[in-house]
Coordinates of C-alpha atoms in Angstrom, one line a residue:
M6 CA -9.1 8.5 15.1
I7 CA -6.7 10.4 12.8
P8 CA -4.7 13.3 14.1
K9 CA -2.5 15.2 11.7
I10 CA -0.1 18.0 12.6
I11 CA 0.4 21.1 10.4
L12 CA 2.8 24.0 11.2
G13 CA 2.0 27.6 10.4
T14 CA 4.6 30.3 9.6
G15 CA 4.6 34.1 9.2
P16 CA 3.6 37.1 11.3
N17 CA -0.1 36.6 10.7
A18 CA -0.2 32.8 11.1
T19 CA -2.2 32.8 14.3
R20 CA -4.9 35.2 12.9
R21 CA -5.1 33.2 9.6
T22 CA -5.6 30.0 11.5
I23 CA -8.4 31.4 13.7
V24 CA -10.2 33.0 10.8
Y25 CA -10.1 29.6 9.0
L26 CA -11.3 27.7 12.0
F27 CA -14.3 29.9 12.6
G28 CA -15.1 30.6 8.9
K29 CA -17.3 28.6 6.5
G30 CA -14.4 26.5 5.3
R31 CA -13.1 26.1 1.8
A32 CA -16.2 24.2 0.7
N33 CA -18.7 25.4 3.2
E34 CA -18.0 22.3 5.3
H35 CA -17.7 24.1 8.7
T36 CA -21.1 23.8 10.6
D37 CA -21.5 25.6 13.9
P38 CA -17.8 26.2 14.8
H39 CA -17.3 26.8 18.5
L40 CA -14.7 26.2 21.2
V41 CA -14.9 23.0 23.3
A42 CA -11.7 23.6 25.3
S43 CA -8.8 26.1 25.7
W44 CA -5.6 26.5 27.7
N45 CA -7.5 28.5 30.5
D46 CA -11.0 27.2 29.9
F47 CA -12.4 30.8 29.5
A48 CA -10.9 32.0 26.2
P49 CA -13.2 34.2 24.0
D50 CA -15.4 32.1 21.7
P51 CA -16.2 33.6 18.3
G52 CA -18.8 30.9 17.8
R53 CA -20.7 31.6 21.0
S54 CA -20.6 35.4 21.3
P55 CA -24.0 36.4 19.8
H56 CA -23.8 40.0 21.1
R57 CA -20.4 40.9 19.7
N58 CA -19.1 41.1 16.2
R59 CA -17.5 37.8 15.3
K60 CA -14.5 39.5 13.7
D61 CA -13.8 41.4 16.9
V62 CA -13.9 38.2 18.9
E63 CA -11.6 36.4 16.5
D64 CA -9.1 39.3 16.8
Q65 CA -9.2 39.1 20.6
L66 CA -8.7 35.3 20.6
A67 CA -5.9 35.5 18.1
A68 CA -4.2 38.3 20.2
Q69 CA -4.4 36.2 23.4
L70 CA -3.0 33.1 21.7
N71 CA -0.3 35.1 20.1
Q72 CA 0.8 37.1 23.2
P73 CA 3.7 34.8 24.2
V74 CA 5.0 34.8 20.6
K75 CA 4.7 38.6 20.3
M76 CA 6.7 39.0 23.5
L77 CA 9.8 37.4 21.9
G78 CA 9.9 39.9 19.1
D79 CA 12.6 39.0 16.5
K80 CA 13.5 35.9 18.5
A81 CA 10.1 34.4 17.8
P82 CA 10.2 31.0 16.1
K83 CA 9.7 30.7 12.3
Y84 CA 6.9 28.2 12.8
A85 CA 4.7 29.8 15.4
V86 CA 1.4 27.9 15.0
W87 CA 0.8 24.2 15.7
H88 CA -2.5 23.0 14.1
C89 CA -3.8 19.5 14.6
P90 CA -7.1 18.3 13.1
V91 CA -8.5 15.2 14.9
R92 CA -11.1 13.2 13.1
A93 CA -13.1 10.2 14.2
A94 CA -14.2 7.4 11.8
P95 CA -17.5 7.6 10.1
E96 CA -18.8 4.6 12.0
D97 CA -17.8 5.9 15.4
P98 CA -20.4 7.2 17.9
I99 CA -21.0 10.9 18.0
L100 CA -18.9 12.3 20.9
T101 CA -20.1 15.2 23.2
D102 CA -18.3 18.5 23.5
A103 CA -17.1 17.4 26.8
Q104 CA -15.6 14.2 25.4
W105 CA -13.9 16.1 22.6
A106 CA -12.5 18.6 25.2
D107 CA -10.9 15.6 27.1
I108 CA -9.5 14.3 23.8
A109 CA -8.0 17.7 23.0
R110 CA -6.3 18.0 26.4
R111 CA -4.8 14.5 26.1
I112 CA -3.5 15.3 22.6
V113 CA -1.8 18.6 23.5
A114 CA -0.3 16.9 26.6
A115 CA 1.1 14.0 24.5
A116 CA 2.5 16.4 22.0
G117 CA 4.4 18.4 24.7
I118 CA 2.3 21.5 23.8
A119 CA 0.6 21.6 27.2
P120 CA 1.7 18.8 29.7
E121 CA -0.9 18.2 32.3
G122 CA -0.5 20.5 35.4
D123 CA 2.0 22.8 33.6
E124 CA 0.6 26.3 34.2
E125 CA 3.3 27.9 31.9
A126 CA 2.6 25.7 28.9
C127 CA 1.6 26.9 25.4
R128 CA -1.7 28.6 24.8
W129 CA -4.1 26.5 22.7
V130 CA -7.8 26.1 21.7
A131 CA -9.9 23.3 20.4
V132 CA -12.6 24.1 17.8
R133 CA -15.4 21.8 16.8
H134 CA -16.7 22.1 13.3
A135 CA -18.9 19.1 13.0
D136 CA -19.9 15.9 14.7
D137 CA -16.9 13.9 13.7
H138 CA -13.9 16.2 14.3
I139 CA -12.1 19.0 16.1
H140 CA -9.2 21.3 15.3
I141 CA -6.6 22.1 17.9
A142 CA -4.6 25.3 17.4
A143 CA -1.6 26.4 19.6
T144 CA 1.1 28.9 19.5
L145 CA 4.6 27.4 19.9
V146 CA 6.0 29.7 22.6
R147 CA 5.3 28.8 26.2
Q148 CA 4.0 31.5 28.6
D149 CA 7.3 31.6 30.3
G150 CA 9.0 32.5 26.9
K151 CA 10.6 29.1 26.4
R152 CA 9.9 26.6 23.5
P153 CA 7.8 23.5 24.1
K154 CA 9.6 20.1 24.1
R155 CA 7.8 18.5 21.2
D156 CA 10.3 16.0 19.9
H157 CA 8.6 13.4 17.7
D158 CA 5.2 15.0 18.5
Q159 CA 3.6 13.3 15.5
R160 CA 4.4 9.8 16.8
A161 CA 3.4 10.7 20.4
V162 CA 0.1 12.1 19.2
Q163 CA -0.6 8.9 17.2
R164 CA 0.2 6.7 20.2
E165 CA -2.2 8.8 22.3
A166 CA -4.9 8.5 19.6
R167 CA -4.6 4.7 19.7
T168 CA -5.2 4.8 23.5
I169 CA -8.1 7.2 23.1
E170 CA -9.7 4.8 20.6
V171 CA -9.6 2.1 23.3
D172 CA -10.9 4.3 26.0
Y173 CA -13.8 5.7 24.0
E174 CA -14.6 2.4 22.1
L175 CA -13.8 4.0 18.8
R176 CA -12.6 2.3 15.6
R177 CA -9.1 1.1 16.4
L178 CA -6.5 2.0 13.7
K179 CA -3.3 0.1 13.1
P180 CA -0.2 1.6 14.8
G181 CA 2.2 3.0 12.3
D182 CA 6.0 2.8 12.1
G183 CA 6.8 6.0 10.3
T184 CA 7.2 4.4 6.9
A185 CA 3.8 5.3 5.4
A186 CA 3.4 7.7 2.6
K187 CA 2.2 11.2 3.5
R188 CA -1.5 11.6 3.0
P189 CA -2.9 14.6 1.0
T190 CA -3.9 17.6 3.2
S191 CA -7.5 18.8 3.4
K192 CA -6.4 21.7 1.2
E193 CA -5.2 19.2 -1.5
H194 CA -8.4 17.2 -1.2
F195 CA -10.6 20.3 -1.6
K196 CA -8.5 21.5 -4.5
A197 CA -8.9 18.2 -6.4
K198 CA -12.7 18.3 -5.7
R199 CA -12.9 21.9 -6.9
L200 CA -11.1 21.0 -10.2
G201 CA -13.3 17.9 -10.7
Q202 CA -10.4 15.5 -10.2
D203 CA -10.8 12.0 -8.7
A204 CA -7.6 12.1 -6.7
A205 CA -5.3 14.7 -5.1
A206 CA -2.2 15.6 -7.1
R207 CA 0.0 14.0 -4.5
D208 CA -1.6 10.6 -4.9
V209 CA -1.5 10.8 -8.7
L210 CA 2.2 11.7 -8.7
R211 CA 3.0 8.9 -6.3
L212 CA 1.3 6.4 -8.6
R213 CA 3.0 7.7 -11.8
V214 CA 6.5 7.9 -10.2
R215 CA 6.2 4.4 -8.7
R216 CA 5.1 3.0 -12.0
A217 CA 8.0 4.7 -13.8
V218 CA 10.5 3.3 -11.3
A219 CA 9.0 -0.2 -11.8
A220 CA 9.1 0.0 -15.5
A221 CA 12.5 1.7 -16.1
A222 CA 15.7 -0.1 -16.8
D223 CA 17.8 2.9 -16.1
E224 CA 17.7 6.6 -15.1
A225 CA 17.3 7.9 -18.6
E226 CA 14.3 5.7 -19.2
F227 CA 12.8 6.7 -15.8
F228 CA 12.8 10.3 -16.7
A229 CA 11.5 9.6 -20.2
L230 CA 8.6 7.6 -18.8
L231 CA 7.7 10.5 -16.5
E232 CA 7.7 12.9 -19.4
A233 CA 5.5 10.5 -21.3
T234 CA 2.9 10.6 -18.5
D235 CA 2.9 14.4 -18.2
V236 CA 5.0 14.6 -15.1
T237 CA 7.2 17.7 -14.8
V238 CA 10.6 17.0 -13.2
R239 CA 12.8 19.5 -11.5
L240 CA 16.2 18.3 -10.2
R241 CA 18.0 19.9 -7.3
L242 CA 21.6 20.2 -8.1
G243 CA 24.6 20.4 -5.8
P244 CA 27.7 22.6 -6.3
S245 CA 29.3 19.8 -8.2
G246 CA 26.4 19.7 -10.6
D247 CA 25.3 16.2 -9.3
A248 CA 21.6 15.7 -8.7
L249 CA 20.8 15.7 -5.0
G250 CA 17.0 15.6 -5.1
C251 CA 14.1 15.4 -7.4
N252 CA 10.8 17.3 -7.4
F253 CA 7.6 16.4 -9.4
A254 CA 4.6 18.3 -10.6
L255 CA 1.5 17.8 -12.7
P256 CA 0.4 20.1 -15.5
G257 CA -2.4 22.4 -14.4
D258 CA -1.7 21.9 -10.7
T259 CA -0.6 25.5 -9.9
N260 CA -0.6 27.7 -6.8
D261 CA -2.3 31.1 -6.5
K262 CA 0.6 32.7 -8.5
G263 CA 0.1 30.3 -11.4
E264 CA 3.3 28.4 -10.7
P265 CA 3.6 24.6 -10.8
V266 CA 3.2 22.9 -7.3
F267 CA 6.2 20.7 -6.9
Y268 CA 6.4 17.7 -4.5
A269 CA 9.7 16.3 -3.4
G270 CA 10.0 12.6 -4.0
S271 CA 10.5 11.9 -0.3
T272 CA 7.3 13.7 0.5
L273 CA 5.3 11.4 -2.0
A274 CA 6.7 8.3 -0.2
P275 CA 9.9 7.5 1.8
D276 CA 11.1 5.2 -1.0
L277 CA 10.7 7.8 -3.8
S278 CA 13.6 10.1 -2.9
L279 CA 16.1 10.4 -5.6
P280 CA 18.8 8.3 -3.7
Q281 CA 16.2 5.6 -3.1
I282 CA 15.1 5.6 -6.8
H283 CA 18.8 5.4 -7.8
K284 CA 19.2 2.3 -5.7
R285 CA 16.1 0.6 -7.2
L286 CA 17.2 1.4 -10.7
V287 CA 20.7 0.0 -10.1
A288 CA 19.1 -3.2 -8.8
T289 CA 17.0 -3.5 -11.9
S290 CA 20.0 -3.3 -14.4
T291 CA 20.7 -6.3 -16.5
E292 CA 24.2 -6.8 -15.1
P293 CA 25.3 -9.1 -13.7
V294 CA 22.0 -11.0 -13.8
T295 CA 20.1 -11.5 -17.1
V296 CA 16.8 -13.2 -17.8
R297 CA 17.1 -16.1 -20.2
P298 CA 15.0 -15.9 -23.4
G299 CA 11.6 -17.4 -22.9
N300 CA 8.0 -16.6 -22.2
P301 CA 8.0 -13.6 -19.8
W302 CA 4.5 -14.6 -18.4
H303 CA 6.0 -17.9 -17.3
Q304 CA 9.1 -16.2 -16.0
A305 CA 7.2 -13.7 -14.0
S306 CA 4.9 -16.5 -12.6
A307 CA 7.8 -18.7 -11.7
A308 CA 9.6 -15.8 -9.9
T309 CA 6.4 -14.8 -8.1
E310 CA 5.8 -18.5 -7.1
R311 CA 9.2 -18.5 -5.3
I312 CA 8.3 -15.5 -3.1
P313 CA 6.6 -17.6 -0.4
S314 CA 9.8 -19.7 -0.1
H315 CA 11.8 -16.6 0.4
L316 CA 9.4 -15.2 3.0
I317 CA 9.6 -18.5 4.9
G318 CA 13.3 -19.4 4.5
S319 CA 15.3 -16.3 3.6
N320 CA 16.6 -13.5 5.9
D321 CA 14.5 -10.4 6.4
A322 CA 16.6 -8.4 3.9
V323 CA 15.9 -10.8 1.1
A324 CA 12.2 -11.1 2.0
Q325 CA 11.9 -7.3 2.0
G326 CA 13.5 -7.1 -1.4
Q327 CA 11.0 -9.7 -2.7
L328 CA 8.0 -7.6 -1.3
E329 CA 9.4 -4.5 -3.1
A330 CA 9.6 -6.4 -6.4
L331 CA 6.1 -7.8 -5.9
G332 CA 4.8 -4.2 -5.3
G333 CA 6.5 -3.2 -8.6
A334 CA 4.9 -6.0 -10.4
L335 CA 1.5 -5.0 -9.2
D336 CA 2.2 -1.4 -10.2
L337 CA 2.8 -2.6 -13.8
L338 CA 0.1 -5.3 -14.1
P339 CA -2.9 -3.0 -14.7
A340 CA -1.4 -1.6 -17.8
T341 CA -1.4 -5.2 -19.3
A342 CA -4.7 -6.3 -17.9
P343 CA -8.1 -6.8 -19.6
A344 CA -10.3 -3.7 -19.3
A345 CA -12.8 -5.6 -17.0
V346 CA -10.2 -6.0 -14.2
K347 CA -8.1 -2.9 -14.5
A348 CA -9.9 -1.1 -11.7
D349 CA -9.5 -3.9 -9.2
L350 CA -5.8 -4.3 -10.1
E351 CA -5.3 -0.5 -9.7
R352 CA -6.9 -0.7 -6.2
A353 CA -4.8 -3.8 -5.4
A354 CA -1.5 -2.0 -6.4
A355 CA -2.5 1.1 -4.4
A356 CA -3.2 -1.0 -1.3
F357 CA -0.1 -3.1 -1.5
E358 CA 2.1 0.0 -1.9
R359 CA 1.9 0.3 1.9
A360 CA 3.0 -3.4 2.4
T361 CA 6.2 -2.8 0.4
R362 CA 7.8 -0.5 3.1
S363 CA 9.2 -1.2 6.5
H364 CA 12.4 -0.3 8.4
I365 CA 14.1 -3.3 7.0
T366 CA 16.5 -2.6 4.1
G367 CA 15.7 -4.8 1.2
D368 CA 18.2 -7.0 -0.6
R369 CA 16.9 -6.7 -4.2
D370 CA 19.4 -9.0 -6.0
S371 CA 17.2 -12.2 -5.7
A372 CA 14.2 -10.4 -7.2
R373 CA 15.8 -9.3 -10.5
V374 CA 14.1 -11.9 -12.6
L375 CA 10.7 -10.8 -11.5
R376 CA 11.4 -7.2 -12.2
R377 CA 13.0 -7.8 -15.6
S378 CA 10.2 -10.2 -16.7
M379 CA 7.5 -7.7 -15.6
Q380 CA 9.3 -4.9 -17.5
T381 CA 9.3 -7.1 -20.6
I382 CA 5.6 -7.8 -20.3
W383 CA 4.9 -4.1 -19.7
R384 CA 7.0 -3.0 -22.7
D385 CA 6.6 -5.7 -25.3
R386 CA 3.0 -7.0 -24.5
P387 CA 4.0 -10.5 -25.4
Q388 CA 1.4 -12.9 -26.8
D389 CA -0.8 -14.5 -24.1
R390 CA -2.7 -17.3 -25.7
D391 CA -6.3 -17.3 -24.3
G392 CA -5.3 -15.2 -21.3
A393 CA -3.7 -18.2 -19.4
G394 CA -0.4 -16.3 -18.8
F395 CA -2.2 -13.5 -17.1
A396 CA -4.3 -15.9 -15.1
M397 CA -1.4 -17.9 -13.9
L398 CA 0.5 -14.8 -12.9
L399 CA -2.6 -13.6 -10.9
D400 CA -2.8 -17.0 -9.2
T401 CA 0.8 -16.8 -8.0
M402 CA 0.4 -13.3 -6.8
L403 CA -2.5 -14.2 -4.7
T404 CA -0.4 -16.8 -2.8
A405 CA 2.5 -14.4 -2.5
V406 CA 0.4 -11.6 -1.1
A407 CA -1.2 -14.1 1.4
Y408 CA 2.3 -15.0 2.6
A409 CA 3.3 -11.3 2.7
M410 CA 0.4 -10.7 5.1
H411 CA 1.7 -13.5 7.3
W412 CA 5.3 -12.3 7.2
H413 CA 4.2 -8.8 8.3
R414 CA 2.0 -10.2 11.0
T415 CA 4.8 -12.2 12.5
R416 CA 6.9 -9.0 12.7
Q417 CA 4.1 -6.9 14.1
H418 CA 3.9 -4.6 11.0
A419 CA 0.3 -3.8 11.6
Q420 CA -0.4 -1.3 8.8
Q421 CA 1.5 -3.5 6.3
E422 CA -0.4 -6.5 7.3
A423 CA -3.8 -4.7 6.9
A424 CA -2.6 -3.4 3.5
A425 CA -1.8 -6.9 2.3
Q426 CA -5.2 -8.1 3.5
Q427 CA -6.9 -5.4 1.6
T428 CA -4.9 -6.2 -1.5
L429 CA -6.2 -9.8 -1.4
V430 CA -9.8 -8.5 -1.6
H431 CA -9.1 -6.7 -4.8
L432 CA -6.9 -9.4 -6.3
H433 CA -9.6 -12.0 -5.6
A434 CA -12.1 -9.9 -7.5
A435 CA -9.8 -9.5 -10.5
Y436 CA -8.8 -13.1 -10.4
A437 CA -12.5 -14.4 -10.5
Q438 CA -13.2 -12.2 -13.6
A439 CA -10.0 -13.0 -15.4
T440 CA -9.9 -16.8 -14.9
E441 CA -13.5 -17.7 -15.5
P442 CA -13.4 -17.4 -19.4
V443 CA -10.0 -19.1 -19.5
L444 CA -11.1 -22.1 -17.4
A445 CA -14.3 -22.3 -19.4
S446 CA -12.4 -22.4 -22.7
L447 CA -10.1 -25.1 -21.4
A448 CA -13.0 -27.1 -20.1
H449 CA -14.7 -26.9 -23.5
R450 CA -11.8 -28.7 -25.0
T451 CA -11.7 -31.5 -22.3
P452 CA -10.2 -34.8 -23.6
S453 CA -12.0 -38.1 -24.1
L454 CA -13.3 -40.1 -21.1
Q455 CA -10.6 -42.7 -21.7
M456 CA -7.9 -40.1 -21.4
K457 CA -9.6 -38.6 -18.4
R458 CA -9.7 -42.0 -16.6
R459 CA -5.9 -42.4 -17.2
Y460 CA -5.3 -38.9 -15.8
T461 CA -7.5 -39.8 -12.8
E462 CA -5.3 -42.7 -12.1
H463 CA -2.2 -40.5 -12.3
V464 CA -3.7 -38.0 -9.8
Q465 CA -4.8 -40.8 -7.4
E466 CA -1.3 -42.3 -7.5
A467 CA 0.7 -39.1 -7.4
V468 CA -1.2 -37.1 -4.8
P469 CA -3.7 -39.4 -2.9
E470 CA -4.2 -36.9 0.0
H471 CA -5.7 -34.3 -2.5
A472 CA -7.1 -36.6 -5.2
E473 CA -10.7 -36.4 -4.0
R474 CA -10.6 -32.6 -3.9
I475 CA -8.9 -32.3 -7.3
L476 CA -11.3 -34.8 -9.1
S477 CA -14.4 -33.2 -7.7
D478 CA -13.2 -29.6 -8.4
P479 CA -15.1 -27.7 -11.1
A480 CA -11.6 -27.0 -12.7
W481 CA -10.9 -30.7 -13.2
D482 CA -11.9 -30.6 -16.8
A483 CA -9.5 -27.7 -17.4
L484 CA -6.8 -29.6 -15.7
A485 CA -7.4 -32.6 -17.9
T486 CA -7.2 -30.4 -21.0
V487 CA -3.8 -29.0 -20.1
L488 CA -2.5 -32.5 -19.4
A489 CA -3.7 -33.6 -22.8
E490 CA -2.1 -30.6 -24.4
A491 CA 1.2 -31.3 -22.6
E492 CA 1.1 -34.9 -24.0
A493 CA 0.3 -33.6 -27.5
A494 CA 3.5 -31.4 -27.2
G495 CA 5.6 -34.5 -26.4
H496 CA 5.6 -34.5 -22.6
N497 CA 4.7 -37.5 -20.4
A498 CA 1.6 -36.6 -18.5
A499 CA 2.5 -38.4 -15.3
T500 CA 6.0 -36.8 -15.3
V501 CA 4.5 -33.3 -15.9
L502 CA 2.0 -33.8 -13.1
D503 CA 4.8 -34.9 -10.7
Q504 CA 6.8 -31.8 -11.7
A505 CA 3.9 -29.6 -11.0
L506 CA 3.3 -31.2 -7.6
G507 CA 6.9 -30.8 -6.7
Q508 CA 6.9 -27.0 -7.3
R509 CA 4.8 -26.2 -4.2
T510 CA 2.6 -27.9 -1.7
L511 CA -1.2 -27.9 -2.4
D512 CA -2.0 -27.6 1.3
D513 CA -2.8 -23.9 1.2
A514 CA -4.6 -24.0 -2.2
H515 CA -8.3 -23.4 -2.1
S516 CA -8.6 -25.0 -5.5
P517 CA -5.9 -27.5 -6.1
A518 CA -7.2 -28.2 -9.6
R519 CA -6.8 -24.6 -10.6
A520 CA -3.3 -24.4 -9.1
L521 CA -2.2 -27.5 -11.0
T522 CA -3.8 -26.2 -14.2
W523 CA -1.6 -23.1 -14.3
R524 CA 1.5 -25.0 -13.4
I525 CA 1.1 -27.7 -16.0
R526 CA 0.1 -25.1 -18.6
R527 CA 3.5 -23.4 -17.9
L528 CA 5.4 -26.7 -17.9
G529 CA 3.6 -28.1 -21.0
E530 CA 4.7 -25.1 -23.1
R531 CA 8.4 -25.8 -22.4
H532 CA 10.4 -27.8 -24.9
A533 CA 9.6 -31.5 -24.4
P534 CA 12.5 -33.8 -23.6
S535 CA 13.5 -36.6 -26.0
P536 CA 12.2 -40.1 -25.5
L537 CA 15.6 -41.2 -24.2
A538 CA 15.6 -38.3 -21.7
Q539 CA 12.1 -39.2 -20.6
A540 CA 13.1 -42.8 -20.0
A541 CA 16.1 -41.8 -18.0
R542 CA 14.0 -39.4 -15.9
A543 CA 11.5 -42.2 -15.3
R544 CA 14.2 -44.6 -14.0
S545 CA 15.6 -41.9 -11.8
S546 CA 12.2 -41.1 -10.4
R547 CA 11.5 -44.7 -9.5
A548 CA 14.9 -45.1 -7.9
T549 CA 14.5 -41.9 -5.8
Q550 CA 12.3 -41.6 -2.7
P551 CA 10.1 -38.5 -2.8
R552 CA 11.3 -35.8 -0.5
P553 CA 8.9 -34.6 2.2
T554 CA 7.2 -31.3 1.6
P555 CA 8.5 -28.5 3.9
P556 CA 5.9 -27.5 6.5
Q557 CA 4.0 -24.3 5.8
P558 CA 2.8 -21.7 8.3
R559 CA -0.5 -22.9 9.6
S560 CA -1.8 -19.4 9.9
V561 CA -1.3 -18.8 6.1
A562 CA -3.0 -22.1 5.2
N563 CA -5.9 -21.2 7.5
E564 CA -6.1 -17.7 6.0
A565 CA -6.4 -19.2 2.5
T566 CA -9.4 -21.3 3.5
R567 CA -11.2 -18.4 5.1
R568 CA -11.1 -16.3 1.9
P569 CA -13.1 -16.4 -1.4
P570 CA -11.8 -19.0 -3.9
R571 CA -8.3 -18.1 -4.9
R572 CA -7.6 -20.6 -7.7

C-alpha cells in the first residue's frame, strides 16, 4: 500500500482539489468517484447526489472543508490543502468502501490531521475512484483555528501503511529510511503517457545525471556530458557568485506557459544535490591515487572482485563507498554492452540505484580504481578480445551485488536489500546471454586430451574439495583452453591456477569452472615472469604452507545456490 502526500497552495486550492477528485481525471481514469468517509460522516457527496447539480454539491463540500481556513483570513497558511492518494497493489484483494473508510481514518490519525477522538481536528474527506485506491483531502487548519501537529507526517503515514498491510493481509512493502529517490507524481506519469514517452521526465533526468556523475572526471566534464545528452542546466548562485544548487530540465518538457520544467538535483535523488555531486567528483579525481597503465577491463574486474572483502571486513563507511562505486559502474556498463544485453543492464542499474544509498556516509577513497577504470572503459572503449573482458566484469559484479544484498540485510536496510535482489535477476539474464558465446568459443579451442589430463591433475591436487564439480562442469573445456593460452604466453599452468584459487574462495560459486576461467584469463594476459622468477616462486610455494581461506557469510553462499547459474 502506497500513500503519497501532496500539498496544495493558493486561495482556490480546496475547490481545485474537489473538482479534480470528482472529475473524470486527466486520462478519464476516475470511475464512479464517491465519498467513503469524512470528518463528520455526513459531508455532502457530489458522487451520490443524483437529484442535485454536481457542481453545486462540489461547491458546498469545498466550502465546508475550507471554512476553518477562511476564518483565519490573511493568517491562513500558505499550504492549505493536504492531499494523500492511497493505492493498493494490483495483486491485493478488492477492499469494500467500509474497509477503505477505516484505512482513511487510520491514515489521517497517523498524520496528525485528525487524531482519533479529537472533535476539533481538521476537516477531511476520502474519495474512492476505483477498486484499488482512494484520495484523502484535508484542509490544514483545525476547527479550533490552530494548525495540526503533522511533524514528519510522510514517515508516520508510511509506518501506518505497513501496519494496515498486515491487518488487511495486503502485499507488504519494505519499510523505507528516507533515502529513496522521489517517485514521479501521477501528473508527471500522465504527462509522459500523453506525450508518448516511456518514462517520466524526473526518471529520465535522474538516469542522465547519475550517468554523467559516474562518467565525469571533474565538474567541467560533468556539465559537458549533461549538455551532450540534451539536459539543460540552471545554476542557483549565491551573493558571492558561488553555485549553491543546480536544476535540470529536458528539452520539450514545458509547463502550461511554455517554460522548461526544472527539477532540483536533490529532488531527483538525495545524492544528486550539487554539494553531493561535488563530493563525488572530488573523490573521482586522479590525485593522489592514479590507475596504473593496463587493461581497464581487468582493472575494473579486479577492483569489483575486492568489494565482497570490503563488505565483510571493512568499516561501514568504506563499504558504503564501495557500493556507491559499484552503482556508478552499473550506470556506465550499458553504454559499453552488446545490444542484446543493454536492456537487462539498464534495468539492473536502475534497480541497484536504490541499493547505493543509506544514512551511512561513504568513504570513497578505496573505490577510486573502480571508478577510474570504468571511466576509461566508457570513454575509450578499449579492445575486448572475444568479449571475455565484459564477461569477467559481469561475473565479479554478480558476486559483489550478492554480497551487497547480504550487507544491507544484516543492517536491516529492507528497501536496499530488495533492490539488490532485483538487480541480481537482471544481471543473471544479461550474464547468461553475454557469456554463452564467449564460453562456446573458448570450448571450441579446447587443448589436446594429453594437456587436459595434465590440467586435471593440477586441479585435483590444488583444490580437491571442488575438483569433481570443476571437472564435470560444462565450462571445463573453456577453463582448459585459458590454461593452455596462459602456458603459451609463458606462464606456468599450475602456478596460474594456484594464483586464481588464492584470489577468492570458490565456496559461493555456482559454477567454479566459470569463475576460474575468468580469473585465469585475466592472469594469463599479464606479463609472464622469467624462468628464474618462476623457479623461485615454485620454491617459495613449496616452502610455505597455504593459508586458510577466511570464512564467508553462510547466508551469501546459500543465496548463491538458490539462484540461476551465476558463472
